[in-house]
Short mmCIF file of N, CA and C in Angstrom, two decimals:
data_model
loop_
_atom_site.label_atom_id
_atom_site.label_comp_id
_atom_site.label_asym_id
_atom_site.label_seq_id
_atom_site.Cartn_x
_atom_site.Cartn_y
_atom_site.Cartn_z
N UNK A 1 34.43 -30.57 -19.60
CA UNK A 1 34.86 -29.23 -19.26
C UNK A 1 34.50 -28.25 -20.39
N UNK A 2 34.47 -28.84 -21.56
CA UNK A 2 34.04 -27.72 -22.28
C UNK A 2 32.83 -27.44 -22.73
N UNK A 3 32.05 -28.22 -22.28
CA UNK A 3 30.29 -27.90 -22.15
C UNK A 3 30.04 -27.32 -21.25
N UNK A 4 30.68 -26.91 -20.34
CA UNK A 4 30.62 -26.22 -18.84
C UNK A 4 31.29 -24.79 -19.33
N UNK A 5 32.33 -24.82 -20.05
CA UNK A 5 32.44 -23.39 -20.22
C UNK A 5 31.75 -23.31 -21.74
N UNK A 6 31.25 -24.02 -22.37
CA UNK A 6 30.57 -23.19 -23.72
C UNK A 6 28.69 -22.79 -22.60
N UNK A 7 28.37 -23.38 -21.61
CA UNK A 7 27.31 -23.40 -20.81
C UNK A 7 27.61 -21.73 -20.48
N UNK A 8 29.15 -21.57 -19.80
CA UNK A 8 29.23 -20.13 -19.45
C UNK A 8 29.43 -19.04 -20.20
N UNK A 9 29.89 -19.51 -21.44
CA UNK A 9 30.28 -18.63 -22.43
C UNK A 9 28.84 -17.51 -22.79
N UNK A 10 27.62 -18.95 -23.13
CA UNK A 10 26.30 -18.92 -23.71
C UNK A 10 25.81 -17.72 -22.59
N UNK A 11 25.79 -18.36 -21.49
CA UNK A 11 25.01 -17.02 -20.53
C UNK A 11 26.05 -15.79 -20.22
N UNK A 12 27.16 -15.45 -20.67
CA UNK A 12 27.89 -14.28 -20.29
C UNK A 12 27.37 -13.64 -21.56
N UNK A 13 27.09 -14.39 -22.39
CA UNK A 13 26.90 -14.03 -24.52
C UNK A 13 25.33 -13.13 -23.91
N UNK A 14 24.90 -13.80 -23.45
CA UNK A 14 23.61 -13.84 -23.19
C UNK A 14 23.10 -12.20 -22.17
N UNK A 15 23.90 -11.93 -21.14
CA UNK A 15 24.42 -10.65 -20.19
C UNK A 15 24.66 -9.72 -20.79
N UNK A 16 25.80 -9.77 -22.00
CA UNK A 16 26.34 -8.93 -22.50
C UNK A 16 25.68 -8.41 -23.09
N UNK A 17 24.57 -8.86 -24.11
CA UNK A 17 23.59 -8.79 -25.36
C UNK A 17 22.45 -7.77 -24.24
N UNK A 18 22.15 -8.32 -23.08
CA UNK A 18 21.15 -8.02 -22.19
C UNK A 18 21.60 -6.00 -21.81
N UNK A 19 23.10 -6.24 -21.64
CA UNK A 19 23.45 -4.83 -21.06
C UNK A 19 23.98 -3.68 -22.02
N UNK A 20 23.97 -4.15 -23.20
CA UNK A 20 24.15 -3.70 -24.56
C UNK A 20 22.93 -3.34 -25.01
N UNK A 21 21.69 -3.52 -24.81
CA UNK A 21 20.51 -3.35 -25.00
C UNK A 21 20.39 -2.44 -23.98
N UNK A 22 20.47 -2.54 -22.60
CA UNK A 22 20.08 -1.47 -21.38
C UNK A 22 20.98 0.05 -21.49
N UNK A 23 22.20 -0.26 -21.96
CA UNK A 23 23.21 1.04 -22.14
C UNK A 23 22.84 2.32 -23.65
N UNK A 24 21.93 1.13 -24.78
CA UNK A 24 21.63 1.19 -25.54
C UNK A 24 20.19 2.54 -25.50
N UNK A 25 19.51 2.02 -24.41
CA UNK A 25 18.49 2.56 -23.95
C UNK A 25 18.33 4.01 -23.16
N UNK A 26 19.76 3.51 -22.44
CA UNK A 26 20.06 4.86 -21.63
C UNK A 26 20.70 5.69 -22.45
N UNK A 27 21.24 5.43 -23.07
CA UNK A 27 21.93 6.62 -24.30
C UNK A 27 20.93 7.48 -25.19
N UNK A 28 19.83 6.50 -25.38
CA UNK A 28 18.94 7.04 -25.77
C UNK A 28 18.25 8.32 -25.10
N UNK A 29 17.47 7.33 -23.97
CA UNK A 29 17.57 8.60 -22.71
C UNK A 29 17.99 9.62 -22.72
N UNK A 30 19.54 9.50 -22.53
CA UNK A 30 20.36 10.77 -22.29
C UNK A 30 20.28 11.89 -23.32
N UNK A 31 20.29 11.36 -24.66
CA UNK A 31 20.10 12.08 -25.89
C UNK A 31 18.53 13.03 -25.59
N UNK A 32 17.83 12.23 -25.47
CA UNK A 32 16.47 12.83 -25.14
C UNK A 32 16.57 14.15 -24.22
N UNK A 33 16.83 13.59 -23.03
CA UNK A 33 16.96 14.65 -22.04
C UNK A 33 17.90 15.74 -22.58
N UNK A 34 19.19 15.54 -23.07
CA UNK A 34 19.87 16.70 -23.90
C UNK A 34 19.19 17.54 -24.67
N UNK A 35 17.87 17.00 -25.01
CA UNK A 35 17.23 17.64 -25.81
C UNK A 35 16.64 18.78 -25.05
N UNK A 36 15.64 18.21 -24.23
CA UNK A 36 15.30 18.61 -23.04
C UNK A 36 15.73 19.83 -22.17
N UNK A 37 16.75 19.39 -22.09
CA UNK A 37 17.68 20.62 -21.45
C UNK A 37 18.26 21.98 -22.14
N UNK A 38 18.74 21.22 -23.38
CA UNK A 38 18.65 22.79 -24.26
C UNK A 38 17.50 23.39 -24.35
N UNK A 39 16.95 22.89 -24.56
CA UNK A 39 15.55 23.74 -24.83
C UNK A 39 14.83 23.90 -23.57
N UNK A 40 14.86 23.72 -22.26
CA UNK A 40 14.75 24.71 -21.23
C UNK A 40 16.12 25.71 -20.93
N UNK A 41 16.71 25.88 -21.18
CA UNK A 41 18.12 26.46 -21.35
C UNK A 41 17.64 27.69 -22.17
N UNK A 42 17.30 27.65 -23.56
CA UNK A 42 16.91 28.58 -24.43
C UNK A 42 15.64 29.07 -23.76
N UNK A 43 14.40 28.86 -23.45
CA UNK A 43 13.29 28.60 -22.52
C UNK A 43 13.73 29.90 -21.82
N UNK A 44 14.42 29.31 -20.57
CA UNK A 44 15.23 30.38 -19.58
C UNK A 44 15.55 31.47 -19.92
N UNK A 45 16.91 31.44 -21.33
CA UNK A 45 17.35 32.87 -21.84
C UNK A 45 16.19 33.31 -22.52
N UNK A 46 15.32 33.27 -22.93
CA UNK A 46 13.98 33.86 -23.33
C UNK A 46 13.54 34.73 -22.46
N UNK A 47 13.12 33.98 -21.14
CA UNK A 47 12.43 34.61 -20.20
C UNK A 47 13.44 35.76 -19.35
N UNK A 48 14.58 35.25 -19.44
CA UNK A 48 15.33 36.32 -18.58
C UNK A 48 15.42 37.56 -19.60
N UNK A 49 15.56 37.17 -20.59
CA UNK A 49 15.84 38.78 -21.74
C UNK A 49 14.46 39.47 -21.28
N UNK A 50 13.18 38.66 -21.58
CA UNK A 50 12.10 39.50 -21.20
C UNK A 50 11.74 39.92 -20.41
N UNK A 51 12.36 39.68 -19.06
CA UNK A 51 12.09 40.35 -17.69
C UNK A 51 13.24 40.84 -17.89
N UNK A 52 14.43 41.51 -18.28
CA UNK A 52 15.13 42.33 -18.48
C UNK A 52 14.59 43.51 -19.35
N UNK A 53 14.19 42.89 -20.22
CA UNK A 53 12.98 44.06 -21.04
C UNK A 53 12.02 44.88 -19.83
N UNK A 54 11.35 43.89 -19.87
CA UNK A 54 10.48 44.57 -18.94
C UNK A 54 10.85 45.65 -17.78
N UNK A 55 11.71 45.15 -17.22
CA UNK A 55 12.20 46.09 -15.53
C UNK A 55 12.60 47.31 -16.59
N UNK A 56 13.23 46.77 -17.78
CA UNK A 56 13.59 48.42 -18.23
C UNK A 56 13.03 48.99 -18.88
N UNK A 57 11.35 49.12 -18.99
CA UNK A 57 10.75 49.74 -19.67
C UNK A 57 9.32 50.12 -18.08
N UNK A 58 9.55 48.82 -17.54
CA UNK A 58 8.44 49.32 -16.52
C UNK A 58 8.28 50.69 -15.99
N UNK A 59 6.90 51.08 -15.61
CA UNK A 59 7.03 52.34 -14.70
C UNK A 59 7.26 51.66 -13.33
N UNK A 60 7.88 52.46 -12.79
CA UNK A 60 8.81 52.23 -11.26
C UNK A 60 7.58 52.29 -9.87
N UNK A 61 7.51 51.91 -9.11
CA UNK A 61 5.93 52.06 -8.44
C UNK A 61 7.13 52.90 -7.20
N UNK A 62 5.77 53.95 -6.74
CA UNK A 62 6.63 54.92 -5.90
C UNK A 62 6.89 54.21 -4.42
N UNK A 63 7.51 54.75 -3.95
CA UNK A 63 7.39 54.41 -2.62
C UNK A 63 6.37 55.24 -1.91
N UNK A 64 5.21 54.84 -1.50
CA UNK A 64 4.18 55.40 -0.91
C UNK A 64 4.28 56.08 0.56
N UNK A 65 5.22 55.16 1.26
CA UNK A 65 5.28 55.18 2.84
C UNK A 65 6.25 56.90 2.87
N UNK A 66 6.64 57.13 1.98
CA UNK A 66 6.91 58.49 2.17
C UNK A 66 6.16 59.39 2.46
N UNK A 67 4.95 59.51 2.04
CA UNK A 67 3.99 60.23 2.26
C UNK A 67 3.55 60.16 3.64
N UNK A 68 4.13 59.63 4.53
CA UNK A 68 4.05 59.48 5.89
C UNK A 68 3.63 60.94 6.57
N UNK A 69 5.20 61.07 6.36
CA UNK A 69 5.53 62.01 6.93
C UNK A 69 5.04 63.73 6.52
N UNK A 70 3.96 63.35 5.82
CA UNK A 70 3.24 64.88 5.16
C UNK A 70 1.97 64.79 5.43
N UNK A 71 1.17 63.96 6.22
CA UNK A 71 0.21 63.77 6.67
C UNK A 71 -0.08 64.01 8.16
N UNK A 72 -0.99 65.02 8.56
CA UNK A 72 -1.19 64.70 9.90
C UNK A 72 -1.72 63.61 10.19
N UNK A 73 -0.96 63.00 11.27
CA UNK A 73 -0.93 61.89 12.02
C UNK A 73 -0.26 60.80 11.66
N UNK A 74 0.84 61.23 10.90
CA UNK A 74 1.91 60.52 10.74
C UNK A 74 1.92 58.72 10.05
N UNK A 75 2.67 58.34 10.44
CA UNK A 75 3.05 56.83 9.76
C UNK A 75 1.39 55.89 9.97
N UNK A 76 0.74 56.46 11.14
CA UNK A 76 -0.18 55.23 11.96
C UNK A 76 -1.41 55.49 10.46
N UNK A 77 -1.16 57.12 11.25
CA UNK A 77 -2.68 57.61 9.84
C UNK A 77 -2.30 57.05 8.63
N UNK A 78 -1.01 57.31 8.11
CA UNK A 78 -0.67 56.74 6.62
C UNK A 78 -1.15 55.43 6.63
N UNK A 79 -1.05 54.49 7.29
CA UNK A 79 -1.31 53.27 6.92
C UNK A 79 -2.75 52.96 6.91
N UNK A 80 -3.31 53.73 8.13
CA UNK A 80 -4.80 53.19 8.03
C UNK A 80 -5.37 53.60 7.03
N UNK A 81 -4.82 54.86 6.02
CA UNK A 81 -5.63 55.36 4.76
C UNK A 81 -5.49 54.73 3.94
N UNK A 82 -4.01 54.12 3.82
CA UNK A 82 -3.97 53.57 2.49
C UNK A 82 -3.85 52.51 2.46
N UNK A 83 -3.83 51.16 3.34
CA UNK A 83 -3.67 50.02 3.32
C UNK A 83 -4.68 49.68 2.47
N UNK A 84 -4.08 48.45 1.57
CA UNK A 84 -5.00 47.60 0.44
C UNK A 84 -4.80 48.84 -1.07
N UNK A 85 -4.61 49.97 -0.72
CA UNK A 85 -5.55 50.52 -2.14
C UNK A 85 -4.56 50.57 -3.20
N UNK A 86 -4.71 50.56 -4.59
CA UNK A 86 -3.92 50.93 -5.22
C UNK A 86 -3.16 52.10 -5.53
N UNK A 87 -2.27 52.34 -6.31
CA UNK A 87 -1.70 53.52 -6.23
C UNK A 87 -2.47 54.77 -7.56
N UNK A 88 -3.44 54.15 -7.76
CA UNK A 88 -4.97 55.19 -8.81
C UNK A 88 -5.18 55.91 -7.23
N UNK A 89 -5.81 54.92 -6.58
CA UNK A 89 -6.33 55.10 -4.82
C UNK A 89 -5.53 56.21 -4.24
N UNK A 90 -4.49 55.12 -4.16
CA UNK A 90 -3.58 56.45 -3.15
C UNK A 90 -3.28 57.58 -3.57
N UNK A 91 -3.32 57.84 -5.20
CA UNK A 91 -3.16 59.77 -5.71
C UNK A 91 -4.52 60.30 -5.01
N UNK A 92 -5.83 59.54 -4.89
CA UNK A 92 -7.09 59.94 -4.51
C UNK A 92 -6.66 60.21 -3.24
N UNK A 93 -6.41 59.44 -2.19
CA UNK A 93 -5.85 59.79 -0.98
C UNK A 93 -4.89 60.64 -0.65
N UNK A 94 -4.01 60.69 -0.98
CA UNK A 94 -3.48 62.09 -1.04
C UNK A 94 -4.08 63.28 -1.41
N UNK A 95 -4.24 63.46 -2.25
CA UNK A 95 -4.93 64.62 -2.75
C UNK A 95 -6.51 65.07 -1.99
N UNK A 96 -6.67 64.19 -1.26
CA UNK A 96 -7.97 64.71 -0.25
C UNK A 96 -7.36 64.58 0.86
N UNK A 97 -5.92 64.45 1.31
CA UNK A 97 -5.37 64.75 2.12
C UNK A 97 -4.84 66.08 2.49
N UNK A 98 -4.59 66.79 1.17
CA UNK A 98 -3.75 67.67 1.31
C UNK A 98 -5.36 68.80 0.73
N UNK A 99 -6.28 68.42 0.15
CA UNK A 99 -7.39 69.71 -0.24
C UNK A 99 -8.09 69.41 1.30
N UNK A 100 -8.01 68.35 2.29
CA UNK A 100 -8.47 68.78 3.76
C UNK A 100 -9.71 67.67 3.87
N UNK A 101 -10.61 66.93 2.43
CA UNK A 101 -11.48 66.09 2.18
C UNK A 101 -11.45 65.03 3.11
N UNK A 102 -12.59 64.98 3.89
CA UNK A 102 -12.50 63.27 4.62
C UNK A 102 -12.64 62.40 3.91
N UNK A 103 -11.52 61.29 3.55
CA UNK A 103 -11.25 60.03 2.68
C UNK A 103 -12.55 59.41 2.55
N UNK A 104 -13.10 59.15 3.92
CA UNK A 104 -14.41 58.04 3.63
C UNK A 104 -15.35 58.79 2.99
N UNK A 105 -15.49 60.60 2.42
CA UNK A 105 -16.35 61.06 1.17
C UNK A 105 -15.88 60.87 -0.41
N UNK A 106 -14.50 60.95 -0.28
CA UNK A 106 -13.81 60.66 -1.63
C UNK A 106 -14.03 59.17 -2.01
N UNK A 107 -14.25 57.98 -0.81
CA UNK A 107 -14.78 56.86 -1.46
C UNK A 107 -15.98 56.56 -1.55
N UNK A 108 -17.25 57.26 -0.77
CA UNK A 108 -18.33 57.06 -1.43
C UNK A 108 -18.69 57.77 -2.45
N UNK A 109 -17.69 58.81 -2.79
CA UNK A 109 -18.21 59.65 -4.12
C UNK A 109 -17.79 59.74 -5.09
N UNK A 110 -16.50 58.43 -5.12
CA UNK A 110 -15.84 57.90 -6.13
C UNK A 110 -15.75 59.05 -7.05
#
């Protein structure tokens, strides 16, 4: 009987040593990843301060579709003039809107 339990003793000795090594490992792990995580954490507050910077220093882009309504032919014309262009474009478009200029001369004559 007692070679049967020093037999069980040996392989529980043996488990323990095995999961003491695996817990060993994962702690490690975990430490790692802690690492990890602060420092996407800091990462994050970085980037959010700087897009907080930013929105508050950006220039504000207008709302264009206003200009709808100061154009003959309304919302349909607004869109077909200005779809795609930038807003360099669209001061060009406007402004040969309102001096009377047909758009398709203001873009070949850049």
């Amino acid at each position: 009987e007692f070679e049967m339990l020093e037999t069980s003793f040996t392989t529980l000795e043996g488990e323990a040593d095995s999961i003491k090594s695996q817990y060993a490992t994962i702690i490690e792990e975990h430490n790692t990843l802690m690492v990890m995580y602060k420092d996407l954490q800091a990462q994050r507050d970085r980037s959010l301060n700087e897009l907080a910077r930013i929105k508050g220093t950006a220039t504000p882009r207008p709302d264009w579709s206003r200009c709808a309504e100061f154009i003959d032919g309304g919302s349909e014309k607004w869109i077909e003039i200005s779809e795609g262009r930038s807003s360099d474009e669209l001061v060009d478009v406007l402004c040969a809107q309102i001096a009377g200029v047909d758009i398709s001369e203001l873009i070949t004559h850049g």
